[in-house]
Amino acid sequence: MSVERDFSRVGRVVVKVGSSSLIYPTGRPNLAQMENLVRQLADLHNQGRQVLLVTSGAIGVGVHRLGFARRPADLPETQAAAAVGQGMLMHMYEKFFAEYGVTTGQVLLTREDLADRRRFLNARNTMYALMRLGVVPVINENDTVAVEEIKFGDNDNLAALVAGLVDADLMILLSDIAGLYDADPRHYEQACLIDQVTEITPAMEDAAGGAGTGLGTGGMATKLQAARMAMHFGLVTVLARAGEKDVVRRVLAGEKLGTVFWPSGRLENKKRWIAYGSCVSGNIHVDGGAARALLQKGKSLLPSGITRVEGDFEMGNTVCIIGPDGVEIARGIVNYTAAEVDRIKGLQTGEIFRVLGHKDYDEVVHRNNMVLDA
Ligand code: GLU
């Protein structure tokens, strides 16, 4: 049964637009599309909704401006293209938004900014301040400085993290495809558009395949990752075609356009960060009893159920908790260092002080700092 889409009470919306929707095959910016999008976002802003734009296209625009035939294989040249393109992109957004009397602010984020809890909160404060001041944040990854190994790489995941960070109600992912299909529409003519999703199934992931067009880095696979994250956060995602006439306005009006992903839970803000923002520093393996206590009884992780430690983590880092079958069951912030956990594993909490000479916590990972099925 199809649930009616009622977005009349959506107050805060994150809109993400992909490179292929902003750049013509000639390599030059698609000004008509960009202007059209800005007009719709300015209109949402005028309605009193808070709008955040996550935009790709920096590398694509820069590649053309620098005269490269295609995206360079070389990292410094790609970063140079991003530096050139980001300025151009921002110039265009600022100009178009200004025509409708809306002020924009550029926010460039790296994976590291969101992995560090303090910097994550700082980014959130800045975003809130911008919105309070009536500014539309225009967000992209800071491709010029982001190092390859620790990049988001795609703006779909970045958009979902941002939507979680600012506690948005709705995320709209705009690209050159009309929504999620039950098979890859580029290869199967009979592929059907899926109207709504309440659970992302392995079959959907298979149909999503790999990367998309040559310009952007995302494809349907990263869109599904982003939608899954948003579902877990408790916010709605709509996937639709950027070129569809008045797409943003029509999505907000509840029109059946593209694919809607309904929330599956409601993760509180700190747990959003634990599950998707922070970087994992190690693994703690647990026995069957501890796995059941976490999964079925809502308990914290105590030393007694721990069988093995991997990695070199510090207190306060995020670790994965791995069940006896080798599968991750939870993720959380650890109260002891890897060396300490190794020394107290298998012991009763009463023995922690005797072994370590100090005891700040009974729990190795407290329930309040733990997320199941991240
Ligand atoms: N941050 C990249 C850019 O602006 C795009 C990433 C993506 O394609 O998702 O060019």
GROMACS .gro file of N, CA and C and ligand atoms in nm, residues 16 19 55-60 71 86 89 140-141 143 153-156 215-218, ligand 1:
model
   76
   16LYS      N    1   2.027   1.781  -0.245
   16LYS     CA    2   2.159   1.749  -0.301
   16LYS      C    3   2.146   1.737  -0.452
   19SER      N    4   2.668   1.623  -1.010
   19SER     CA    5   2.745   1.688  -1.117
   19SER      C    6   2.677   1.676  -1.253
   55THR      N    7   2.597   2.055  -0.304
   55THR     CA    8   2.619   2.056  -0.449
   55THR      C    9   2.749   1.989  -0.489
   56SER      N   10   2.742   1.912  -0.595
   56SER     CA   11   2.863   1.858  -0.658
   56SER      C   12   2.900   1.951  -0.773
   57GLY      N   13   2.991   1.908  -0.854
   57GLY     CA   14   3.020   1.983  -0.975
   57GLY      C   15   3.150   2.061  -0.973
   58ALA      N   16   3.214   2.073  -0.856
   58ALA     CA   17   3.336   2.154  -0.850
   58ALA      C   18   3.444   2.096  -0.941
   59ILE      N   19   3.465   1.967  -0.927
   59ILE     CA   20   3.572   1.905  -1.007
   59ILE      C   21   3.534   1.911  -1.155
   60GLY      N   22   3.409   1.878  -1.185
   60GLY     CA   23   3.364   1.878  -1.325
   60GLY      C   24   3.382   2.013  -1.392
   71ARG      N   25   3.847   1.401  -1.641
   71ARG     CA   26   3.891   1.409  -1.502
   71ARG      C   27   4.032   1.351  -1.490
   86GLN      N   28   3.527   2.503  -0.767
   86GLN     CA   29   3.446   2.541  -0.650
   86GLN      C   30   3.419   2.691  -0.649
   89LEU      N   31   3.163   2.764  -0.918
   89LEU     CA   32   3.032   2.713  -0.877
   89LEU      C   33   2.967   2.810  -0.779
  140ASN      N   34   2.976   2.152   0.006
  140ASN     CA   35   3.043   2.052  -0.079
  140ASN      C   36   3.156   1.992   0.002
  141GLU      N   37   3.210   1.882  -0.046
  141GLU     CA   38   3.330   1.830   0.018
  141GLU      C   39   3.446   1.923  -0.017
  143ASP      N   40   3.724   1.924  -0.159
  143ASP     CA   41   3.804   1.833  -0.243
  143ASP      C   42   3.949   1.878  -0.260
  153GLY      N   43   3.413   1.112  -0.083
  153GLY     CA   44   3.418   1.066  -0.222
  153GLY      C   45   3.290   1.096  -0.298
  154ASP      N   46   3.178   1.082  -0.234
  154ASP     CA   47   3.053   1.111  -0.303
  154ASP      C   48   2.968   1.202  -0.215
  155ASN      N   49   2.891   1.286  -0.281
  155ASN     CA   50   2.812   1.382  -0.205
  155ASN      C   51   2.679   1.327  -0.154
  156ASP      N   52   2.643   1.206  -0.196
  156ASP     CA   53   2.520   1.147  -0.144
  156ASP      C   54   2.536   1.118   0.004
  215LEU      N   55   3.114   1.206  -1.471
  215LEU     CA   56   3.148   1.330  -1.401
  215LEU      C   57   3.143   1.318  -1.250
  216GLY      N   58   3.035   1.266  -1.199
  216GLY     CA   59   3.022   1.251  -1.055
  216GLY      C   60   3.087   1.122  -1.012
  217THR      N   61   3.094   1.102  -0.881
  217THR     CA   62   3.154   0.978  -0.833
  217THR      C   63   3.046   0.884  -0.782
  218GLY      N   64   2.929   0.939  -0.753
  218GLY     CA   65   2.823   0.855  -0.698
  218GLY      C   66   2.749   0.782  -0.809
  375GLU     N1   67   3.265   1.685  -0.446
  375GLU     C1   68   3.270   1.651  -0.585
  375GLU     C2   69   3.263   1.776  -0.670
  375GLU     O1   70   3.217   1.877  -0.629
  375GLU     C3   71   3.156   1.563  -0.629
  375GLU     C4   72   3.132   1.437  -0.553
  375GLU     C5   73   3.017   1.357  -0.616
  375GLU     O2   74   3.015   1.346  -0.738
  375GLU     O3   75   2.930   1.310  -0.544
  375GLU     O4   76   3.302   1.774  -0.784
   0.00000   0.00000   0.00000
